[in-house]
Short mmCIF file of C-alpha atoms and ligand atoms in Angstrom, two decimals:
data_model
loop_
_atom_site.label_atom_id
_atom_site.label_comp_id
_atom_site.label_asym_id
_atom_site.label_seq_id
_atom_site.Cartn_x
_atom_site.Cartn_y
_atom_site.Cartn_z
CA UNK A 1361 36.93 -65.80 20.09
CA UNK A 1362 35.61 -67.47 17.09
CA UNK A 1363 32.83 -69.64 17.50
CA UNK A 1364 32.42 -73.74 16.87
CA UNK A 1365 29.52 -73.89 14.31
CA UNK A 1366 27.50 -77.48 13.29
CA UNK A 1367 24.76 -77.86 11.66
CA UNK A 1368 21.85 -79.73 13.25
CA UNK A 1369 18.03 -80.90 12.03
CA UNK A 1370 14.73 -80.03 13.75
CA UNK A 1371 15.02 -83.74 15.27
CA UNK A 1372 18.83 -83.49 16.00
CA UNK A 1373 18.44 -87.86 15.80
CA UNK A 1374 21.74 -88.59 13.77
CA UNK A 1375 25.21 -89.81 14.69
CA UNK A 1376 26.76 -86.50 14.18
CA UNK A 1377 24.10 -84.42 15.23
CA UNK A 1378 23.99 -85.96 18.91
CA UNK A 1379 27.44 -85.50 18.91
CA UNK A 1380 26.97 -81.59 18.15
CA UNK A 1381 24.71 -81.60 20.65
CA UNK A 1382 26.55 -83.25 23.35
CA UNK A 1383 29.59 -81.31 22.71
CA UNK A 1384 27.24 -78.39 22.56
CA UNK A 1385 25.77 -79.29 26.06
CA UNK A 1386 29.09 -80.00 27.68
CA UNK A 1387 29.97 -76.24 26.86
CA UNK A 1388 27.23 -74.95 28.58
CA UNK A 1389 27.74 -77.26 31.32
CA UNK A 1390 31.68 -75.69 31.89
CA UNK A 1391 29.99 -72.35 31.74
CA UNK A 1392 30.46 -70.96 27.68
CA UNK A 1393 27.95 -70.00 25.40
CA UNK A 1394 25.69 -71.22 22.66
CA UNK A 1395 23.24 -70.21 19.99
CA UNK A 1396 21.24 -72.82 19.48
CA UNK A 1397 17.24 -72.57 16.97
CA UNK A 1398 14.24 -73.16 19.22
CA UNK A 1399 10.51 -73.15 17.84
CA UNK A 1400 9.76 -69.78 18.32
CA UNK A 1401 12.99 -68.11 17.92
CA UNK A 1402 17.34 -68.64 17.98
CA UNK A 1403 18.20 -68.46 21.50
CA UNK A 1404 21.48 -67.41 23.09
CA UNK A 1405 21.85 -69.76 25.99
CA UNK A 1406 24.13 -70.11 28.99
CA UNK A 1407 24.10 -72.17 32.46
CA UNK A 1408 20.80 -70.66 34.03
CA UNK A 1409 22.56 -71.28 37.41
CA UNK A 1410 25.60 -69.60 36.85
CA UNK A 1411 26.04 -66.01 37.44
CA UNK A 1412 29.48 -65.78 35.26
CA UNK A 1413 27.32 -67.57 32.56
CA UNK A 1414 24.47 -65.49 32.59
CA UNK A 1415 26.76 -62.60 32.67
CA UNK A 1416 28.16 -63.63 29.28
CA UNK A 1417 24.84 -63.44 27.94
CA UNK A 1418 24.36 -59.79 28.60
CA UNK A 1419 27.50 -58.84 27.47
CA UNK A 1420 27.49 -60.38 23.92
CA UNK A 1421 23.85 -59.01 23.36
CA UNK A 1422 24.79 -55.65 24.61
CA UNK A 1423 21.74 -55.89 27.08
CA UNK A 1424 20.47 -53.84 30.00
CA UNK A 1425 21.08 -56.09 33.24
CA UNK A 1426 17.91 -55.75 34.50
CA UNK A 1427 16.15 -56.94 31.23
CA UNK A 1428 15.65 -60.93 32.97
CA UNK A 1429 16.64 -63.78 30.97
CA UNK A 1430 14.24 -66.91 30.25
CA UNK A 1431 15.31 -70.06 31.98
CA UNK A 1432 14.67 -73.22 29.23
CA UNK A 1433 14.40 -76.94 30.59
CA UNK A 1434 13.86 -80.25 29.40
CA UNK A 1435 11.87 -81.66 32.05
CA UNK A 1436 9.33 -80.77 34.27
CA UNK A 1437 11.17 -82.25 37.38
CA UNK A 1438 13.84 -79.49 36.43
CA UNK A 1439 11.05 -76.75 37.17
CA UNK A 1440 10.58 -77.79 40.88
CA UNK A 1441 14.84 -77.34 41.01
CA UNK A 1442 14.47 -73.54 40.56
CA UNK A 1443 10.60 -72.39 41.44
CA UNK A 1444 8.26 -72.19 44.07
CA UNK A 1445 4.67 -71.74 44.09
CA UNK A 1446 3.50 -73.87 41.35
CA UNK A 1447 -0.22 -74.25 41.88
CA UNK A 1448 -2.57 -76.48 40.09
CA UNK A 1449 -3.10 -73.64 37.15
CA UNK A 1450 0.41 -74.34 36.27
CA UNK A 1451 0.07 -77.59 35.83
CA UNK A 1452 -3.25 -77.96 33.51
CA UNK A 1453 -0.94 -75.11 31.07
CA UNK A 1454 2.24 -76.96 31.17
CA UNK A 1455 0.10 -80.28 30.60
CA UNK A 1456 -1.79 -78.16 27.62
CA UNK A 1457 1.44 -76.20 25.81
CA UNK A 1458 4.65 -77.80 27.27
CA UNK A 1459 6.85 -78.72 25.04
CA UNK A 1460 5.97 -75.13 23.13
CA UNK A 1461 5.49 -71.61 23.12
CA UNK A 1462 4.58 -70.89 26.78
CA UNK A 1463 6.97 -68.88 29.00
CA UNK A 1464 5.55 -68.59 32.81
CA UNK A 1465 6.50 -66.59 35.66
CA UNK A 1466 7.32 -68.22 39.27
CA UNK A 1467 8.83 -66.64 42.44
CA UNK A 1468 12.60 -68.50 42.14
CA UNK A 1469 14.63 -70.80 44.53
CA UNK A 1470 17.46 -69.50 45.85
CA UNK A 1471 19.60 -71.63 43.72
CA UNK A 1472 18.28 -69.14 40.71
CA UNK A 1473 21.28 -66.03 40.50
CA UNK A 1474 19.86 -62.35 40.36
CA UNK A 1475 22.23 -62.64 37.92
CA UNK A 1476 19.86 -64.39 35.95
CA UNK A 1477 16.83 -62.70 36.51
CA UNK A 1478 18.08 -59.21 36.25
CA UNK A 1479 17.53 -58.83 39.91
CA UNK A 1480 13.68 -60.09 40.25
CA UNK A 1481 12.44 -62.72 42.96
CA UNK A 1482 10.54 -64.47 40.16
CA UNK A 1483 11.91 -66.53 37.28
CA UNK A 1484 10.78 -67.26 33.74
CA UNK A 1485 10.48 -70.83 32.72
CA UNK A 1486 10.28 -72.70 29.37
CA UNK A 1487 10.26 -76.20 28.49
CA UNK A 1488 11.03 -75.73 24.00
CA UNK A 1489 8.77 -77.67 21.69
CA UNK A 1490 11.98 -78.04 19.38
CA UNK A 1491 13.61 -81.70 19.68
CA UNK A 1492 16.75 -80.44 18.93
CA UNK A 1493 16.78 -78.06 21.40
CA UNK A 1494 15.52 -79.81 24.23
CA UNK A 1495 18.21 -82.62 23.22
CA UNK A 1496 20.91 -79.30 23.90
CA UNK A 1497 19.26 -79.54 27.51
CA UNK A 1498 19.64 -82.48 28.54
CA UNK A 1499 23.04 -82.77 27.38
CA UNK A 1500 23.39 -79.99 28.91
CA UNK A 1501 22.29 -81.56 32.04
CA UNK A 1502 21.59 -77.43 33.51
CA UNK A 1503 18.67 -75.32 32.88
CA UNK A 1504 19.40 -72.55 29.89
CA UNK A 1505 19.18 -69.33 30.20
CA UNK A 1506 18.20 -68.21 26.98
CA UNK A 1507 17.30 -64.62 25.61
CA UNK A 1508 16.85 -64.41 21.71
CA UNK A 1509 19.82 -64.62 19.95
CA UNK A 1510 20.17 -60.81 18.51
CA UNK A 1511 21.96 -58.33 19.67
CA UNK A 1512 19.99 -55.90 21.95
CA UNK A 1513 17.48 -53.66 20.16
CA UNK A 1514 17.43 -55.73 17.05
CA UNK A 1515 15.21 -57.92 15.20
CA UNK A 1516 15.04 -61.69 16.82
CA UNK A 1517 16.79 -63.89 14.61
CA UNK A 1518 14.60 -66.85 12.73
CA UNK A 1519 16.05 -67.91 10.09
CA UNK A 1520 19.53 -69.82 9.51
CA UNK A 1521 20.93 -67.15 7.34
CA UNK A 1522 21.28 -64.43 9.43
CA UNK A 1523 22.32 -67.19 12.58
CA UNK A 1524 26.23 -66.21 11.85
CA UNK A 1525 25.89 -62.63 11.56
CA UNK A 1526 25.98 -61.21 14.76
CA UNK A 1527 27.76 -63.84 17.31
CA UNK A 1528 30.03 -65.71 15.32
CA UNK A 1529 33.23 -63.68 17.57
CA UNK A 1530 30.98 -63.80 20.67
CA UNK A 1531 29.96 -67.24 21.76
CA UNK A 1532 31.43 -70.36 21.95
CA UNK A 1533 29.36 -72.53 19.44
CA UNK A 1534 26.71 -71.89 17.06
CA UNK A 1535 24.38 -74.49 16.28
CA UNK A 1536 22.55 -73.89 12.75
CA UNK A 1537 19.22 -75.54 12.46
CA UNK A 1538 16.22 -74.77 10.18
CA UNK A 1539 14.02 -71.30 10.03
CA UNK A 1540 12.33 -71.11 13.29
CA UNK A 1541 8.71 -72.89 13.04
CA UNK A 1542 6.60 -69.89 14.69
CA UNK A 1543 8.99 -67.12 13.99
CA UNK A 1544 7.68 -65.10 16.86
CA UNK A 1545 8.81 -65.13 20.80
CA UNK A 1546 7.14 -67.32 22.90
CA UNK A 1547 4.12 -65.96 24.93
CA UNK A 1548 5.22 -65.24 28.65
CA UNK A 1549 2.59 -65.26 31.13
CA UNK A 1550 2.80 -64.15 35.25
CA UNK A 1551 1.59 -66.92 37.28
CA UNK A 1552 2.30 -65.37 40.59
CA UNK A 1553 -0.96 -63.35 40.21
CA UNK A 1554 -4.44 -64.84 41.77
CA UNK A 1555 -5.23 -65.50 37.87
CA UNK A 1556 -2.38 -65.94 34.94
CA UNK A 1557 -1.72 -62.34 33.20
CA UNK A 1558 -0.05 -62.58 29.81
CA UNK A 1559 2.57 -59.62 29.70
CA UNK A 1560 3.65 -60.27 26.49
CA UNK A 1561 1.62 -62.06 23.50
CA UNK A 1562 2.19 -64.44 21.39
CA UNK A 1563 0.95 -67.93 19.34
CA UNK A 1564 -0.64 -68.84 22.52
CA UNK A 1565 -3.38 -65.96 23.70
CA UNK A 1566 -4.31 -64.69 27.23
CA UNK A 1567 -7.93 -66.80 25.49
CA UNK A 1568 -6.15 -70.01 25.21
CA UNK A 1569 -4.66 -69.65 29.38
CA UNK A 1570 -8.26 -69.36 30.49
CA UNK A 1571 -9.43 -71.84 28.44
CA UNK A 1572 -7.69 -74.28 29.68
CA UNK A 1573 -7.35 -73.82 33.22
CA UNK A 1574 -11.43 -72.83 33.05
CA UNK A 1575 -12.06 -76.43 31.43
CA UNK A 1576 -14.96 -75.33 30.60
CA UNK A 1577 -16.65 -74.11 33.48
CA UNK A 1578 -18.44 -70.68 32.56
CA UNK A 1579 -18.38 -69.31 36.06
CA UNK A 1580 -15.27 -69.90 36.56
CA UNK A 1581 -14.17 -68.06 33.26
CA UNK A 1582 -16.03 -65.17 34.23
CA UNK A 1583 -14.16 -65.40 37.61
CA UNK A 1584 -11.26 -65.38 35.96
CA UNK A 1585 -12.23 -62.22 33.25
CA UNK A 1586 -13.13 -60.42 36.38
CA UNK A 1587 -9.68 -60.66 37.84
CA UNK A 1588 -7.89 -59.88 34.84
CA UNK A 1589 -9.48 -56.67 34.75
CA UNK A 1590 -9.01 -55.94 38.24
CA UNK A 1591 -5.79 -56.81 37.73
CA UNK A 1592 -4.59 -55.11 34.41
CA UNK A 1593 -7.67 -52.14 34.53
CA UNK A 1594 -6.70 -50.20 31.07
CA UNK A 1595 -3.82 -52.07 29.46
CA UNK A 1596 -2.72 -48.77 27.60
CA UNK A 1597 -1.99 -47.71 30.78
CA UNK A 1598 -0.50 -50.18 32.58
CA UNK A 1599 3.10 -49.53 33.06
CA UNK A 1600 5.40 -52.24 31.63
CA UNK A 1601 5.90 -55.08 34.32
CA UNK A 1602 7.96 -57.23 32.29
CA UNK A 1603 11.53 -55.31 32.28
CA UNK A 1604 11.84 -56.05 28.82
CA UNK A 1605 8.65 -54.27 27.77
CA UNK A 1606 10.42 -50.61 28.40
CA UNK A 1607 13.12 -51.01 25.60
CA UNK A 1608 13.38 -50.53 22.46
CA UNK A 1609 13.04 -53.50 20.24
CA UNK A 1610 13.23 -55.32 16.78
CA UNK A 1611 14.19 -52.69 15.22
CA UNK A 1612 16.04 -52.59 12.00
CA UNK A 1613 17.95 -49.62 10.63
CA UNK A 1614 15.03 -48.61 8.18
CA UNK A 1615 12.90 -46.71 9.88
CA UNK A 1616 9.48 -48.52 10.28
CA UNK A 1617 5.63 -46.71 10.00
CA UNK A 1618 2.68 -48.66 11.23
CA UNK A 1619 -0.60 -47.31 9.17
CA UNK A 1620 -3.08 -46.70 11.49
CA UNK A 1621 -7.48 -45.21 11.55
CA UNK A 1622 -7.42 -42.52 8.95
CA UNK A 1623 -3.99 -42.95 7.67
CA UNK A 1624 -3.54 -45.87 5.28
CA UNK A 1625 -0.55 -47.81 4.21
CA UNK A 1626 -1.04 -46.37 0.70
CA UNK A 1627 -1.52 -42.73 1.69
CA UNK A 1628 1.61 -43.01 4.06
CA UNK A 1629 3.98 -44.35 0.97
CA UNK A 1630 2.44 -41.80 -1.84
CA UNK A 1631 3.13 -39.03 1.18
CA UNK A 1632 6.77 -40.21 1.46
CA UNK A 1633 6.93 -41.03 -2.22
CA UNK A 1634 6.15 -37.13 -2.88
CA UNK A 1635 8.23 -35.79 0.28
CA UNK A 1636 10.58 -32.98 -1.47
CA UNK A 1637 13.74 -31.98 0.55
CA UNK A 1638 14.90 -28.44 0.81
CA UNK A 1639 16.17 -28.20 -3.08
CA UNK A 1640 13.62 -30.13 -4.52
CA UNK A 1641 14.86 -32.94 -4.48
CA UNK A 1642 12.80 -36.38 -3.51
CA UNK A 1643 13.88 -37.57 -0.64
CA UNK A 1644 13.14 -41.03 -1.13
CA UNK A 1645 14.21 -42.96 -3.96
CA UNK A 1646 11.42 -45.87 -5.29
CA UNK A 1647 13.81 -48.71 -3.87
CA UNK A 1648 13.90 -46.84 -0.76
CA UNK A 1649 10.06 -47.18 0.19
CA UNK A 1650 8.75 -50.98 1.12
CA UNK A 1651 4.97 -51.88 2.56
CA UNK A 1652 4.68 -55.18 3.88
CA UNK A 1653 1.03 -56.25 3.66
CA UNK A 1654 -0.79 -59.75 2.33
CA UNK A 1655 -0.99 -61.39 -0.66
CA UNK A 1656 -4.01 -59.55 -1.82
CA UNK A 1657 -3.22 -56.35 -1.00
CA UNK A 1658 0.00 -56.37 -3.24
CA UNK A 1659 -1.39 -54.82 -6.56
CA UNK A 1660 -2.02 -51.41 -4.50
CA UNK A 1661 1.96 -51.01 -3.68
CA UNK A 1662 3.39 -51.76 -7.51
CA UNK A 1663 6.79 -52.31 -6.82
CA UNK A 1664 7.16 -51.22 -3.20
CA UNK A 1665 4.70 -54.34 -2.41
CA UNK A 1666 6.53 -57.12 0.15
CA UNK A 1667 4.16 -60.23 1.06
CA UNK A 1668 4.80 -60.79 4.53
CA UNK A 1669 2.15 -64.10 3.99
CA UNK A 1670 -1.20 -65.27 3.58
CA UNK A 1671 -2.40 -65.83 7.06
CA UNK A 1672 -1.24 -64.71 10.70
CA UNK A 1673 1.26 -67.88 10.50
CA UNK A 1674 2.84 -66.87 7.51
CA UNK A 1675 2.85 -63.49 8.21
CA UNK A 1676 4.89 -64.46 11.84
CA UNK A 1677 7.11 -66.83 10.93
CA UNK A 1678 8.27 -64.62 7.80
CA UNK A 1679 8.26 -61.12 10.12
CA UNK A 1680 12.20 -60.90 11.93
CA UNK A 1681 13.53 -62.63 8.43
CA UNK A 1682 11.54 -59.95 6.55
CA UNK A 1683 12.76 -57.10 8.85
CA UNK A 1684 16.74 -58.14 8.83
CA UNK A 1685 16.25 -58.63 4.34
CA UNK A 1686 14.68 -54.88 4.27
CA UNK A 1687 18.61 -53.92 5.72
CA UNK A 1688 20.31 -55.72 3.25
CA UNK A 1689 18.16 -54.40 0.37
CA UNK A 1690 19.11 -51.04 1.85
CA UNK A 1691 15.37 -49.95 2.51
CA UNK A 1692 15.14 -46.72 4.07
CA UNK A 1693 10.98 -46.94 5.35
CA UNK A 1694 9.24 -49.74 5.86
CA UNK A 1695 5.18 -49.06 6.01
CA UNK A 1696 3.68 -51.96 7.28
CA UNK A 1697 -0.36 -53.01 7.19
CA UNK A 1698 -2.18 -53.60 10.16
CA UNK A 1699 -2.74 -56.59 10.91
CA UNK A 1700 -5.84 -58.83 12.21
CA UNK A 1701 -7.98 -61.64 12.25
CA UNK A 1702 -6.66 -63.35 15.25
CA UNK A 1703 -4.32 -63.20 18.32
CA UNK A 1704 -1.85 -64.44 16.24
CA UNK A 1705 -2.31 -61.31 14.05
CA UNK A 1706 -2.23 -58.78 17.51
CA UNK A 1707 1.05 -60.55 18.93
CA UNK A 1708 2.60 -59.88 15.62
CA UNK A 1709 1.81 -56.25 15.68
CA UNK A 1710 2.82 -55.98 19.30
CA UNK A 1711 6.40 -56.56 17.71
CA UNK A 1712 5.62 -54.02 14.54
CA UNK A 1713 4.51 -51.32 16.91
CA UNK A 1714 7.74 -51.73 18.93
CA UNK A 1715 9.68 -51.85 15.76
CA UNK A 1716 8.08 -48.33 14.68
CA UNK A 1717 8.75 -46.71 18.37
CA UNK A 1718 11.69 -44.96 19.56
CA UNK A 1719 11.04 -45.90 23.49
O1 LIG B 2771 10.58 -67.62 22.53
C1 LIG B 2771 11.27 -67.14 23.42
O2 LIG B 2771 10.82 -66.85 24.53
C2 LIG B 2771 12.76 -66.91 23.14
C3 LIG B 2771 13.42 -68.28 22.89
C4 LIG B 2771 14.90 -68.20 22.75
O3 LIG B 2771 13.02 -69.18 23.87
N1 LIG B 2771 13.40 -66.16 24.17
C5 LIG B 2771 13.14 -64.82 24.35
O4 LIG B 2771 13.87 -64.24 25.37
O5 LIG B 2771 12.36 -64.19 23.69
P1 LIG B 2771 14.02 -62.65 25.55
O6 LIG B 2771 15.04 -62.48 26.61
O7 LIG B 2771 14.32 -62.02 24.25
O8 LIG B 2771 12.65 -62.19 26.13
C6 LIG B 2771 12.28 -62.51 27.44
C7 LIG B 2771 11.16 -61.65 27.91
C8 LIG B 2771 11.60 -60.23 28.19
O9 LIG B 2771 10.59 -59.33 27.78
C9 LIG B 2771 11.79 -60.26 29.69
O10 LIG B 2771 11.67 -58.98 30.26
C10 LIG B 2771 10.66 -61.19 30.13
O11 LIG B 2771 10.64 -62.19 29.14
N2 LIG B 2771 10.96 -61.82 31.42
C11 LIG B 2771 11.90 -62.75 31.70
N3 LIG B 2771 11.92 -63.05 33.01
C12 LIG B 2771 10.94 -62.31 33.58
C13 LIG B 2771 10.47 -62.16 34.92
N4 LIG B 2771 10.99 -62.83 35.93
N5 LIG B 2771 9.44 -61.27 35.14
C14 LIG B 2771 8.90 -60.58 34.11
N6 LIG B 2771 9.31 -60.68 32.83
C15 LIG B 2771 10.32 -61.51 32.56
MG1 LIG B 2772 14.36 -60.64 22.65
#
């Protein structure tokens, strides 16, 4: 198979570009596949209510079957089609971050396959801030099933150059927008818990949820603290609930070293920088050794400095890009900063930490 490609704004408004789009959306319709950008990250969509569709999905990703796919809309009238439960929570968060970066959690209608949701009784739901992509719905006239467009175990894909690289035999058209806005995965929150549990971070923080369905309210944000810690007790124990915690992710073929209390990014890449091998021989080479850290930490690196950004935006918008140029530079360890600030800041290292695990 070799894959349709168009090119298509962030509004997706012109002539041409609708007809992309509609020709894009009539594919999913008839069951085929499409990469299409989205805010956050490139998805890999397919007819959410297809099993055959969905199927496609895990097969050109390479991905566990159990590892549930996220189901995208364009309206909110295509949310009551395919979940149940939707309480009054649910509606002050899609009112507050719909269109955008908000994945939640609902038990699914029948009409829903397994297929789709790797076997759970609950579904994922999005509604894209991206116009362009949300245009791809409608034409589609289906709720997407979308996963992020990389193959399984890689870096998420957020940037136009690498769109081609890894589908372009697999899927049936590839639409080639601009570098993703946010650069990291949208935040996807449980609400069929008695309060909504965020199981896995992102732009919008487990602080934002509460604040909005709280409106204000202090006793009812301590109600709602309380529950969350009932409900989660120690997160570093808590095993993963979302399937797609347990596998190994982002990773790219350099092998990636978080520095952590008591063992700096700088003492990590003089260690490595000094590591002899059996005849003497350095085992890494200077081009080998990159540290990604902020602007005004670079003078501390020399040459092995990479800016990841200024701020928590920067720094997630330019982290899967970053990740996927370290392979084509042929880096060999990546030593990354930690770091904070904001939630922003945390949801990015939840994706550095997975990046530097073998799970
Ligand atoms: O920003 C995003 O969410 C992107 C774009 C394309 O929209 N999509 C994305 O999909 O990141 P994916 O498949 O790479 O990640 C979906 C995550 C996985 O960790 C999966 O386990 C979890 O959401 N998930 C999906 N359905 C779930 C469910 N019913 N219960 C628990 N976790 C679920
Ligand atoms: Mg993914």
């Amino acid at each position: 198979m070799c894959a349709k490609v168009a090119r298509v704004s962030a509004e997706g408004s012109s002539e041409s570009e609708m007809k992309h789009l509609l020709e894009a959306g009539r594919i999913l319709r008839e069951g085929g596949t499409v990469v299409f950008p989205t805010e956050t990250v490139y998805g890999l969509g397919a007819n959410a209510l297809s099993p055959d569709a969905a199927r496609k999905i895990y097969l050109a990703k390479g991905r566990p079957s159990d590892n549930p796919l996220i189901v995208h809309i364009s309206r909110v009238d295509m949310l009551y089609d395919i979940a149940e439960d939707i309480g009054s929570d649910a509606l002050m968060l899609m009112d507050a971050f719909w269109p955008g970066p908000l994945t939640m959690i609902f038990r699914k209608k029948d009409i829903v396959p397994l297929a789709t949701t790797g076997g759970l009784d609950t579904v994922a739901v999005r509604m894209p801030g991206h116009k362009a992509a949300l245009k791809l719905i409608e034409a589609a006239g289906v709720p997407v099933a979308a996963p992020s467009a990389n193959i399984s175990g890689r870096p998420s894909i957020t940037s136009s150059r690498y769109v081609l690289d890894e589908f372009a035999d697999s899927v049936d058209m590839i639409i080639i927008g601009e570098n993703s806005e946010i650069g990291i995965e949208s935040t996807v929150v449980d609400m069929t818990e008695e309060v909504p549990v965020v199981l896995r971070p992102g732009k919008i923080s487990q602080n934002d949820i509460f604040d909005v369905i709280s409106q204000g309210d202090s006793a009812k944000r301590e109600f709602l603290d309380k529950k969350l810690y009932e409900i989660t007790g120690n997160h570093c124990e808590r095993p993963a609930r979302s399937p797609g915690m347990k596998y190994r992710h982002y990773s790219p073929k350099a092998r990636v070293i978080v520095e952590e209390p008591g063992r700096s990014a700088l003492e990590i890449m003089k260690e490595y920088l000094e590591l002899l091998s059996e005849d003497g021989k350095h085992v890494y080479e200077d081009g080998d050794i990159m540290v990604f850290c902020i602007e005004e930490n670079a003078p501390l690196y020399g040459d092995h400095a990479y800016i990841l950004g200024e701020d928590s935006s920067e720094i997630a918008r330019n982290l899967f890009t970053s990740l996927r140029m370290m392979d084509d530079m042929g880096v060999k360890l990546i030593i990354s900063e930690f770091f904070s600030g904001d939630e922003l800041a945390c949801a990015v290292m939840n994706r550095l930490v997975k990046a530097s695990s073998n799970i």
